[in-house]
mmCIF file of N, CA and C in Angstrom:
data_model
loop_
_atom_site.group_PDB
_atom_site.id
_atom_site.type_symbol
_atom_site.label_atom_id
_atom_site.label_comp_id
_atom_site.label_asym_id
_atom_site.label_seq_id
_atom_site.Cartn_x
_atom_site.Cartn_y
_atom_site.Cartn_z
ATOM 1 N N MET A 266 -84.929 126.127 -0.071
ATOM 2 C CA MET A 266 -85.344 126.388 -1.431
ATOM 3 C C MET A 266 -85.268 127.887 -1.704
ATOM 4 N N ILE A 267 -84.969 128.252 -2.923
ATOM 5 C CA ILE A 267 -84.915 129.647 -3.340
ATOM 6 C C ILE A 267 -86.238 130.018 -4.006
ATOM 7 N N LYS A 268 -86.809 131.129 -3.565
ATOM 8 C CA LYS A 268 -88.017 131.670 -4.186
ATOM 9 C C LYS A 268 -87.644 132.943 -4.929
ATOM 10 N N VAL A 269 -88.288 133.152 -6.067
ATOM 11 C CA VAL A 269 -87.988 134.301 -6.911
ATOM 12 C C VAL A 269 -89.153 135.286 -6.867
ATOM 13 N N ILE A 270 -88.790 136.559 -6.719
ATOM 14 C CA ILE A 270 -89.737 137.662 -6.877
ATOM 15 C C ILE A 270 -89.215 138.490 -8.042
ATOM 16 N N ALA A 271 -90.091 138.798 -8.990
ATOM 17 C CA ALA A 271 -89.723 139.653 -10.124
ATOM 18 C C ALA A 271 -90.773 140.745 -10.237
ATOM 19 N N ASP A 272 -90.392 141.907 -10.734
ATOM 20 C CA ASP A 272 -91.420 142.932 -10.895
ATOM 21 C C ASP A 272 -92.181 142.704 -12.200
ATOM 22 N N SER A 273 -93.348 143.334 -12.279
ATOM 23 C CA SER A 273 -94.257 143.037 -13.391
ATOM 24 C C SER A 273 -93.737 143.497 -14.744
ATOM 25 N N THR A 274 -92.690 144.302 -14.778
ATOM 26 C CA THR A 274 -92.144 144.710 -16.072
ATOM 27 C C THR A 274 -91.449 143.570 -16.798
ATOM 28 N N CYS A 275 -91.198 142.474 -16.106
ATOM 29 C CA CYS A 275 -90.500 141.350 -16.753
ATOM 30 C C CYS A 275 -91.372 140.672 -17.804
ATOM 31 N N ASN A 276 -92.699 140.844 -17.700
ATOM 32 C CA ASN A 276 -93.624 140.296 -18.703
ATOM 33 C C ASN A 276 -93.481 138.793 -18.899
ATOM 34 N N LEU A 277 -93.306 138.068 -17.817
ATOM 35 C CA LEU A 277 -93.230 136.609 -17.918
ATOM 36 C C LEU A 277 -94.613 136.029 -18.165
ATOM 37 N N SER A 278 -94.670 134.942 -18.899
ATOM 38 C CA SER A 278 -95.952 134.290 -19.168
ATOM 39 C C SER A 278 -96.477 133.646 -17.889
ATOM 40 N N GLN A 279 -97.789 133.477 -17.827
ATOM 41 C CA GLN A 279 -98.388 132.811 -16.670
ATOM 42 C C GLN A 279 -97.830 131.403 -16.529
ATOM 43 N N GLU A 280 -97.570 130.754 -17.650
ATOM 44 C CA GLU A 280 -96.992 129.405 -17.634
ATOM 45 C C GLU A 280 -95.636 129.401 -16.916
ATOM 46 N N THR A 281 -94.787 130.372 -17.224
ATOM 47 C CA THR A 281 -93.473 130.461 -16.581
ATOM 48 C C THR A 281 -93.615 130.785 -15.098
ATOM 49 N N LEU A 282 -94.512 131.714 -14.772
ATOM 50 C CA LEU A 282 -94.740 132.065 -13.369
ATOM 51 C C LEU A 282 -95.172 130.847 -12.570
ATOM 52 N N ASP A 283 -96.096 130.082 -13.131
ATOM 53 C CA ASP A 283 -96.585 128.881 -12.450
ATOM 54 C C ASP A 283 -95.515 127.804 -12.364
ATOM 55 N N GLN A 284 -94.803 127.581 -13.452
ATOM 56 C CA GLN A 284 -93.796 126.520 -13.502
ATOM 57 C C GLN A 284 -92.713 126.726 -12.450
ATOM 58 N N TYR A 285 -92.290 127.969 -12.254
ATOM 59 C CA TYR A 285 -91.190 128.255 -11.330
ATOM 60 C C TYR A 285 -91.654 128.917 -10.037
ATOM 61 N N ASP A 286 -92.958 129.006 -9.846
ATOM 62 C CA ASP A 286 -93.549 129.593 -8.643
ATOM 63 C C ASP A 286 -92.951 130.968 -8.353
ATOM 64 N N ILE A 287 -92.954 131.822 -9.362
ATOM 65 C CA ILE A 287 -92.398 133.170 -9.252
ATOM 66 C C ILE A 287 -93.490 134.124 -8.782
ATOM 67 N N ARG A 288 -93.174 134.913 -7.781
ATOM 68 C CA ARG A 288 -94.104 135.922 -7.285
ATOM 69 C C ARG A 288 -93.812 137.238 -8.014
ATOM 70 N N ILE A 289 -94.862 137.941 -8.403
ATOM 71 C CA ILE A 289 -94.705 139.191 -9.142
ATOM 72 C C ILE A 289 -94.989 140.388 -8.237
ATOM 73 N N ALA A 290 -94.068 141.352 -8.258
ATOM 74 C CA ALA A 290 -94.255 142.635 -7.579
ATOM 75 C C ALA A 290 -94.890 143.585 -8.592
ATOM 76 N N PRO A 291 -96.164 143.926 -8.417
ATOM 77 C CA PRO A 291 -96.841 144.744 -9.422
ATOM 78 C C PRO A 291 -96.387 146.200 -9.392
ATOM 79 N N ILE A 292 -96.173 146.758 -10.560
ATOM 80 C CA ILE A 292 -95.797 148.161 -10.704
ATOM 81 C C ILE A 292 -97.073 149.010 -10.649
ATOM 82 N N PRO A 293 -97.129 150.016 -9.761
ATOM 83 C CA PRO A 293 -98.289 150.912 -9.731
ATOM 84 C C PRO A 293 -98.316 151.817 -10.967
ATOM 85 N N ILE A 294 -99.496 151.946 -11.562
ATOM 86 C CA ILE A 294 -99.695 152.798 -12.736
ATOM 87 C C ILE A 294 -100.785 153.809 -12.393
ATOM 88 N N GLN A 295 -100.478 155.092 -12.595
ATOM 89 C CA GLN A 295 -101.432 156.146 -12.265
ATOM 90 C C GLN A 295 -101.992 156.780 -13.532
ATOM 91 N N PHE A 296 -103.324 156.840 -13.562
ATOM 92 C CA PHE A 296 -104.056 157.601 -14.578
ATOM 93 C C PHE A 296 -104.741 158.726 -13.814
ATOM 94 N N GLY A 297 -104.132 159.896 -13.773
ATOM 95 C CA GLY A 297 -104.696 160.986 -12.982
ATOM 96 C C GLY A 297 -104.742 160.582 -11.519
ATOM 97 N N ASP A 298 -105.960 160.589 -10.942
ATOM 98 C CA ASP A 298 -106.138 160.237 -9.530
ATOM 99 C C ASP A 298 -106.322 158.741 -9.300
ATOM 100 N N GLU A 299 -106.434 157.970 -10.360
ATOM 101 C CA GLU A 299 -106.639 156.524 -10.238
ATOM 102 C C GLU A 299 -105.305 155.787 -10.277
ATOM 103 N N THR A 300 -105.145 154.829 -9.357
ATOM 104 C CA THR A 300 -103.936 154.007 -9.339
ATOM 105 C C THR A 300 -104.329 152.549 -9.523
ATOM 106 N N PHE A 301 -103.609 151.876 -10.386
ATOM 107 C CA PHE A 301 -103.821 150.461 -10.670
ATOM 108 C C PHE A 301 -102.505 149.723 -10.449
ATOM 109 N N GLU A 302 -102.589 148.447 -10.133
ATOM 110 C CA GLU A 302 -101.395 147.612 -10.046
ATOM 111 C C GLU A 302 -101.312 146.765 -11.309
ATOM 112 N N GLU A 303 -100.195 146.916 -12.025
ATOM 113 C CA GLU A 303 -100.006 146.196 -13.282
ATOM 114 C C GLU A 303 -100.140 144.691 -13.060
ATOM 115 N N GLY A 304 -101.004 144.074 -13.863
ATOM 116 C CA GLY A 304 -101.202 142.632 -13.774
ATOM 117 C C GLY A 304 -102.171 142.202 -12.692
ATOM 118 N N VAL A 305 -102.596 143.148 -11.839
ATOM 119 C CA VAL A 305 -103.548 142.819 -10.771
ATOM 120 C C VAL A 305 -104.922 143.365 -11.133
ATOM 121 N N ASP A 306 -105.012 144.687 -11.276
ATOM 122 C CA ASP A 306 -106.300 145.272 -11.622
ATOM 123 C C ASP A 306 -106.265 146.085 -12.915
ATOM 124 N N ILE A 307 -105.162 145.952 -13.660
ATOM 125 C CA ILE A 307 -105.106 146.514 -15.009
ATOM 126 C C ILE A 307 -104.226 145.611 -15.870
ATOM 127 N N ASP A 308 -104.735 145.270 -17.040
ATOM 128 C CA ASP A 308 -103.948 144.470 -17.986
ATOM 129 C C ASP A 308 -103.631 145.347 -19.201
ATOM 130 N N ARG A 309 -102.951 144.786 -20.154
ATOM 131 C CA ARG A 309 -102.522 145.544 -21.330
ATOM 132 C C ARG A 309 -103.714 146.147 -22.080
ATOM 133 N N ASP A 310 -104.791 145.364 -22.256
ATOM 134 C CA ASP A 310 -105.957 145.861 -22.990
ATOM 135 C C ASP A 310 -106.603 147.049 -22.288
ATOM 136 N N LEU A 311 -106.803 146.935 -20.963
ATOM 137 C CA LEU A 311 -107.414 148.034 -20.213
ATOM 138 C C LEU A 311 -106.497 149.257 -20.190
ATOM 139 N N PHE A 312 -105.202 149.030 -20.110
ATOM 140 C CA PHE A 312 -104.224 150.118 -20.138
ATOM 141 C C PHE A 312 -104.423 150.980 -21.389
ATOM 142 N N TYR A 313 -104.435 150.339 -22.551
ATOM 143 C CA TYR A 313 -104.584 151.090 -23.801
ATOM 144 C C TYR A 313 -105.984 151.678 -23.954
ATOM 145 N N LYS A 314 -106.980 150.985 -23.450
ATOM 146 C CA LYS A 314 -108.349 151.498 -23.504
ATOM 147 C C LYS A 314 -108.467 152.778 -22.672
ATOM 148 N N LYS A 315 -107.839 152.805 -21.491
ATOM 149 C CA LYS A 315 -107.901 153.990 -20.637
ATOM 150 C C LYS A 315 -107.186 155.175 -21.287
ATOM 151 N N ILE A 316 -106.075 154.925 -21.949
ATOM 152 C CA ILE A 316 -105.386 156.012 -22.652
ATOM 153 C C ILE A 316 -106.297 156.575 -23.739
ATOM 154 N N GLU A 317 -106.915 155.670 -24.495
ATOM 155 C CA GLU A 317 -107.794 156.090 -25.591
ATOM 156 C C GLU A 317 -109.005 156.858 -25.066
ATOM 157 N N GLU A 318 -109.618 156.359 -23.977
ATOM 158 C CA GLU A 318 -110.831 156.980 -23.448
ATOM 159 C C GLU A 318 -110.563 158.300 -22.734
ATOM 160 N N THR A 319 -109.464 158.378 -21.995
ATOM 161 C CA THR A 319 -109.220 159.554 -21.158
ATOM 162 C C THR A 319 -108.255 160.555 -21.780
ATOM 163 N N GLY A 320 -107.413 160.089 -22.692
ATOM 164 C CA GLY A 320 -106.378 160.954 -23.241
ATOM 165 C C GLY A 320 -105.242 161.225 -22.262
ATOM 166 N N ILE A 321 -105.293 160.584 -21.108
ATOM 167 C CA ILE A 321 -104.263 160.773 -20.079
ATOM 168 C C ILE A 321 -103.095 159.840 -20.355
ATOM 169 N N MET A 322 -101.897 160.398 -20.319
ATOM 170 C CA MET A 322 -100.698 159.560 -20.389
ATOM 171 C C MET A 322 -100.359 159.140 -18.961
ATOM 172 N N PRO A 323 -100.362 157.856 -18.695
ATOM 173 C CA PRO A 323 -100.146 157.393 -17.328
ATOM 174 C C PRO A 323 -98.696 157.567 -16.884
ATOM 175 N N THR A 324 -98.522 157.532 -15.587
ATOM 176 C CA THR A 324 -97.189 157.492 -14.996
ATOM 177 C C THR A 324 -97.093 156.212 -14.185
ATOM 178 N N SER A 325 -95.879 155.846 -13.844
ATOM 179 C CA SER A 325 -95.708 154.641 -13.033
ATOM 180 C C SER A 325 -94.838 154.958 -11.835
ATOM 181 N N SER A 326 -94.853 154.059 -10.899
ATOM 182 C CA SER A 326 -94.065 154.187 -9.688
ATOM 183 C C SER A 326 -93.378 152.848 -9.466
ATOM 184 N N GLN A 327 -93.058 152.539 -8.233
ATOM 185 C CA GLN A 327 -92.460 151.246 -7.926
ATOM 186 C C GLN A 327 -93.185 150.641 -6.729
ATOM 187 N N PRO A 328 -93.133 149.321 -6.592
ATOM 188 C CA PRO A 328 -93.687 148.713 -5.387
ATOM 189 C C PRO A 328 -92.967 149.298 -4.168
ATOM 190 N N THR A 329 -93.678 149.453 -3.086
ATOM 191 C CA THR A 329 -93.091 150.045 -1.886
ATOM 192 C C THR A 329 -92.183 149.053 -1.160
ATOM 193 N N PRO A 330 -91.266 149.566 -0.341
ATOM 194 C CA PRO A 330 -90.490 148.656 0.506
ATOM 195 C C PRO A 330 -91.399 147.789 1.377
ATOM 196 N N ALA A 331 -92.525 148.343 1.828
ATOM 197 C CA ALA A 331 -93.458 147.556 2.650
ATOM 198 C C ALA A 331 -93.996 146.353 1.882
ATOM 199 N N TRP A 332 -94.276 146.526 0.579
ATOM 200 C CA TRP A 332 -94.754 145.392 -0.222
ATOM 201 C C TRP A 332 -93.703 144.294 -0.220
ATOM 202 N N PHE A 333 -92.460 144.657 -0.544
ATOM 203 C CA PHE A 333 -91.393 143.656 -0.567
ATOM 204 C C PHE A 333 -91.186 143.054 0.817
ATOM 205 N N GLY A 334 -91.159 143.899 1.847
ATOM 206 C CA GLY A 334 -90.909 143.421 3.206
ATOM 207 C C GLY A 334 -91.911 142.375 3.654
ATOM 208 N N ARG A 335 -93.174 142.568 3.309
ATOM 209 C CA ARG A 335 -94.219 141.603 3.677
ATOM 210 C C ARG A 335 -93.893 140.223 3.097
ATOM 211 N N TYR A 336 -93.476 140.184 1.845
ATOM 212 C CA TYR A 336 -93.176 138.897 1.222
ATOM 213 C C TYR A 336 -91.835 138.336 1.673
ATOM 214 N N TYR A 337 -90.864 139.195 1.976
ATOM 215 C CA TYR A 337 -89.600 138.702 2.528
ATOM 216 C C TYR A 337 -89.867 137.956 3.831
ATOM 217 N N LYS A 338 -90.688 138.559 4.702
ATOM 218 C CA LYS A 338 -91.005 137.927 5.988
ATOM 219 C C LYS A 338 -91.730 136.599 5.777
ATOM 220 N N GLU A 339 -92.736 136.619 4.912
ATOM 221 C CA GLU A 339 -93.526 135.410 4.655
ATOM 222 C C GLU A 339 -92.650 134.279 4.116
ATOM 223 N N LEU A 340 -91.838 134.580 3.118
ATOM 224 C CA LEU A 340 -91.001 133.540 2.512
ATOM 225 C C LEU A 340 -89.907 133.080 3.466
ATOM 226 N N HIS A 341 -89.369 133.990 4.268
ATOM 227 C CA HIS A 341 -88.366 133.613 5.273
ATOM 228 C C HIS A 341 -88.983 132.658 6.297
ATOM 229 N N GLN A 342 -90.189 132.969 6.757
ATOM 230 C CA GLN A 342 -90.868 132.112 7.734
ATOM 231 C C GLN A 342 -91.131 130.721 7.173
ATOM 232 N N GLN A 343 -91.249 130.622 5.862
ATOM 233 C CA GLN A 343 -91.446 129.320 5.217
ATOM 234 C C GLN A 343 -90.119 128.611 4.968
ATOM 235 N N GLY A 344 -89.010 129.253 5.343
ATOM 236 C CA GLY A 344 -87.695 128.628 5.219
ATOM 237 C C GLY A 344 -86.989 128.856 3.893
ATOM 238 N N HIS A 345 -87.428 129.842 3.130
ATOM 239 C CA HIS A 345 -86.857 130.080 1.808
ATOM 240 C C HIS A 345 -85.812 131.191 1.808
ATOM 241 N N SER A 346 -84.844 131.075 0.924
ATOM 242 C CA SER A 346 -83.995 132.193 0.533
ATOM 243 C C SER A 346 -84.718 132.887 -0.615
ATOM 244 N N ILE A 347 -84.400 134.162 -0.834
ATOM 245 C CA ILE A 347 -85.171 134.952 -1.789
ATOM 246 C C ILE A 347 -84.246 135.639 -2.786
ATOM 247 N N LEU A 348 -84.581 135.501 -4.066
ATOM 248 C CA LEU A 348 -83.898 136.211 -5.139
ATOM 249 C C LEU A 348 -84.906 137.166 -5.762
ATOM 250 N N VAL A 349 -84.589 138.455 -5.739
ATOM 251 C CA VAL A 349 -85.462 139.471 -6.318
ATOM 252 C C VAL A 349 -84.798 139.993 -7.583
ATOM 253 N N ILE A 350 -85.526 139.964 -8.690
ATOM 254 C CA ILE A 350 -85.017 140.464 -9.966
ATOM 255 C C ILE A 350 -85.868 141.663 -10.364
ATOM 256 N N THR A 351 -85.201 142.811 -10.546
ATOM 257 C CA THR A 351 -85.947 144.038 -10.830
ATOM 258 C C THR A 351 -85.580 144.622 -12.189
ATOM 259 N N VAL A 352 -86.458 145.495 -12.649
ATOM 260 C CA VAL A 352 -86.174 146.333 -13.808
ATOM 261 C C VAL A 352 -84.929 147.153 -13.475
ATOM 262 N N THR A 353 -84.240 147.633 -14.477
ATOM 263 C CA THR A 353 -83.008 148.381 -14.251
ATOM 264 C C THR A 353 -83.181 149.522 -13.247
ATOM 265 N N GLY A 354 -82.229 149.625 -12.357
ATOM 266 C CA GLY A 354 -82.237 150.700 -11.378
ATOM 267 C C GLY A 354 -82.021 152.070 -11.997
ATOM 268 N N LYS A 355 -81.566 152.117 -13.247
ATOM 269 C CA LYS A 355 -81.358 153.405 -13.927
ATOM 270 C C LYS A 355 -82.676 154.089 -14.284
ATOM 271 N N HIS A 356 -83.753 153.308 -14.433
ATOM 272 C CA HIS A 356 -85.019 153.869 -14.891
ATOM 273 C C HIS A 356 -86.165 153.675 -13.911
ATOM 274 N N SER A 357 -85.906 153.061 -12.777
ATOM 275 C CA SER A 357 -86.979 152.767 -11.837
ATOM 276 C C SER A 357 -86.428 152.712 -10.418
ATOM 277 N N GLY A 358 -87.283 153.001 -9.459
ATOM 278 C CA GLY A 358 -86.911 152.897 -8.054
ATOM 279 C C GLY A 358 -87.177 151.521 -7.474
ATOM 280 N N THR A 359 -87.621 150.572 -8.295
ATOM 281 C CA THR A 359 -87.952 149.240 -7.788
ATOM 282 C C THR A 359 -86.747 148.568 -7.140
ATOM 283 N N TYR A 360 -85.599 148.666 -7.774
ATOM 284 C CA TYR A 360 -84.377 148.072 -7.221
ATOM 285 C C TYR A 360 -84.097 148.644 -5.828
ATOM 286 N N ASN A 361 -84.224 149.963 -5.680
ATOM 287 C CA ASN A 361 -83.989 150.587 -4.377
ATOM 288 C C ASN A 361 -85.031 150.166 -3.350
ATOM 289 N N SER A 362 -86.302 150.091 -3.740
ATOM 290 C CA SER A 362 -87.350 149.639 -2.818
ATOM 291 C C SER A 362 -87.078 148.226 -2.323
ATOM 292 N N ALA A 363 -86.681 147.355 -3.244
ATOM 293 C CA ALA A 363 -86.397 145.963 -2.876
ATOM 294 C C ALA A 363 -85.226 145.889 -1.904
ATOM 295 N N ASN A 364 -84.210 146.710 -2.109
ATOM 296 C CA ASN A 364 -83.068 146.731 -1.190
ATOM 297 C C ASN A 364 -83.435 147.342 0.152
ATOM 298 N N MET A 365 -84.190 148.435 0.138
ATOM 299 C CA MET A 365 -84.606 149.071 1.387
ATOM 300 C C MET A 365 -85.427 148.117 2.245
ATOM 301 N N ALA A 366 -86.199 147.262 1.613
ATOM 302 C CA ALA A 366 -87.080 146.341 2.330
ATOM 303 C C ALA A 366 -86.317 145.292 3.127
ATOM 304 N N LYS A 367 -85.056 145.085 2.817
ATOM 305 C CA LYS A 367 -84.264 144.110 3.579
ATOM 306 C C LYS A 367 -84.263 144.454 5.064
ATOM 307 N N SER A 368 -84.308 145.740 5.388
ATOM 308 C CA SER A 368 -84.302 146.146 6.796
ATOM 309 C C SER A 368 -85.601 145.769 7.502
ATOM 310 N N LEU A 369 -86.656 145.498 6.748
ATOM 311 C CA LEU A 369 -87.937 145.099 7.329
ATOM 312 C C LEU A 369 -87.985 143.613 7.664
ATOM 313 N N ALA A 370 -87.047 142.859 7.121
ATOM 314 C CA ALA A 370 -86.952 141.413 7.381
ATOM 315 C C ALA A 370 -85.467 141.073 7.530
ATOM 316 N N PRO A 371 -84.831 141.587 8.603
ATOM 317 C CA PRO A 371 -83.371 141.477 8.715
ATOM 318 C C PRO A 371 -82.833 140.053 8.775
ATOM 319 N N ASP A 372 -83.651 139.100 9.178
ATOM 320 C CA ASP A 372 -83.178 137.715 9.261
ATOM 321 C C ASP A 372 -83.323 136.958 7.946
ATOM 322 N N ALA A 373 -84.048 137.520 7.008
ATOM 323 C CA ALA A 373 -84.285 136.841 5.727
ATOM 324 C C ALA A 373 -83.032 136.886 4.860
ATOM 325 N N ASP A 374 -82.821 135.812 4.123
ATOM 326 C CA ASP A 374 -81.704 135.718 3.178
ATOM 327 C C ASP A 374 -82.211 136.231 1.829
ATOM 328 N N VAL A 375 -81.974 137.526 1.569
ATOM 329 C CA VAL A 375 -82.516 138.190 0.383
ATOM 330 C C VAL A 375 -81.377 138.700 -0.480
ATOM 331 N N HIS A 376 -81.453 138.397 -1.766
ATOM 332 C CA HIS A 376 -80.484 138.891 -2.741
ATOM 333 C C HIS A 376 -81.258 139.633 -3.823
ATOM 334 N N VAL A 377 -80.930 140.916 -4.016
ATOM 335 C CA VAL A 377 -81.624 141.743 -5.001
ATOM 336 C C VAL A 377 -80.705 141.925 -6.200
ATOM 337 N N PHE A 378 -81.232 141.596 -7.369
ATOM 338 C CA PHE A 378 -80.462 141.618 -8.612
ATOM 339 C C PHE A 378 -81.049 142.657 -9.555
ATOM 340 N N ASP A 379 -80.240 143.618 -9.970
ATOM 341 C CA ASP A 379 -80.647 144.623 -10.958
ATOM 342 C C ASP A 379 -80.470 144.002 -12.343
ATOM 343 N N SER A 380 -81.567 143.768 -13.045
ATOM 344 C CA SER A 380 -81.503 143.111 -14.354
ATOM 345 C C SER A 380 -80.805 143.964 -15.407
ATOM 346 N N LYS A 381 -80.709 145.267 -15.144
ATOM 347 C CA LYS A 381 -80.127 146.217 -16.098
ATOM 348 C C LYS A 381 -80.863 146.188 -17.442
ATOM 349 N N SER A 382 -82.129 145.778 -17.390
ATOM 350 C CA SER A 382 -82.956 145.780 -18.597
ATOM 351 C C SER A 382 -84.315 146.376 -18.262
ATOM 352 N N ILE A 383 -85.054 146.703 -19.294
ATOM 353 C CA ILE A 383 -86.378 147.284 -19.124
ATOM 354 C C ILE A 383 -87.441 146.197 -19.061
ATOM 355 N N SER A 384 -87.364 145.198 -19.933
ATOM 356 C CA SER A 384 -88.382 144.161 -19.999
ATOM 357 C C SER A 384 -87.825 142.932 -20.690
ATOM 358 N N LEU A 385 -88.295 141.776 -20.252
ATOM 359 C CA LEU A 385 -87.945 140.545 -20.950
ATOM 360 C C LEU A 385 -88.655 140.502 -22.292
ATOM 361 N N GLY A 386 -89.854 141.089 -22.320
ATOM 362 C CA GLY A 386 -90.646 141.093 -23.552
ATOM 363 C C GLY A 386 -91.563 139.892 -23.618
ATOM 364 N N THR A 387 -92.494 139.951 -24.553
ATOM 365 C CA THR A 387 -93.432 138.839 -24.706
ATOM 366 C C THR A 387 -93.475 138.396 -26.145
#
């Protein structure tokens, strides 16, 4: 079976995530010294509230190769092939992190796809 990992910028509905059993790689968001994982410990409402309260414009990063590697190993051990869909590699390091992580699970059948888009939208 093929399992899909997508990064949180895809903005898929919970219904779609559940229906297709898609795992989300959360994008780290930094407000000064505080780091949150998009969709895990910060949602859209809290994001805008923090901007309003602090006046800080947040920055973002990408999931680490270690994050991807952990799930590549887990899904491989369960007998799955893996398709990773990322935000465009032109604007984010997520695509590179997902590719680098292949070396952490060399036996896993992993295919990383650059969506060449910013967001699916909601």
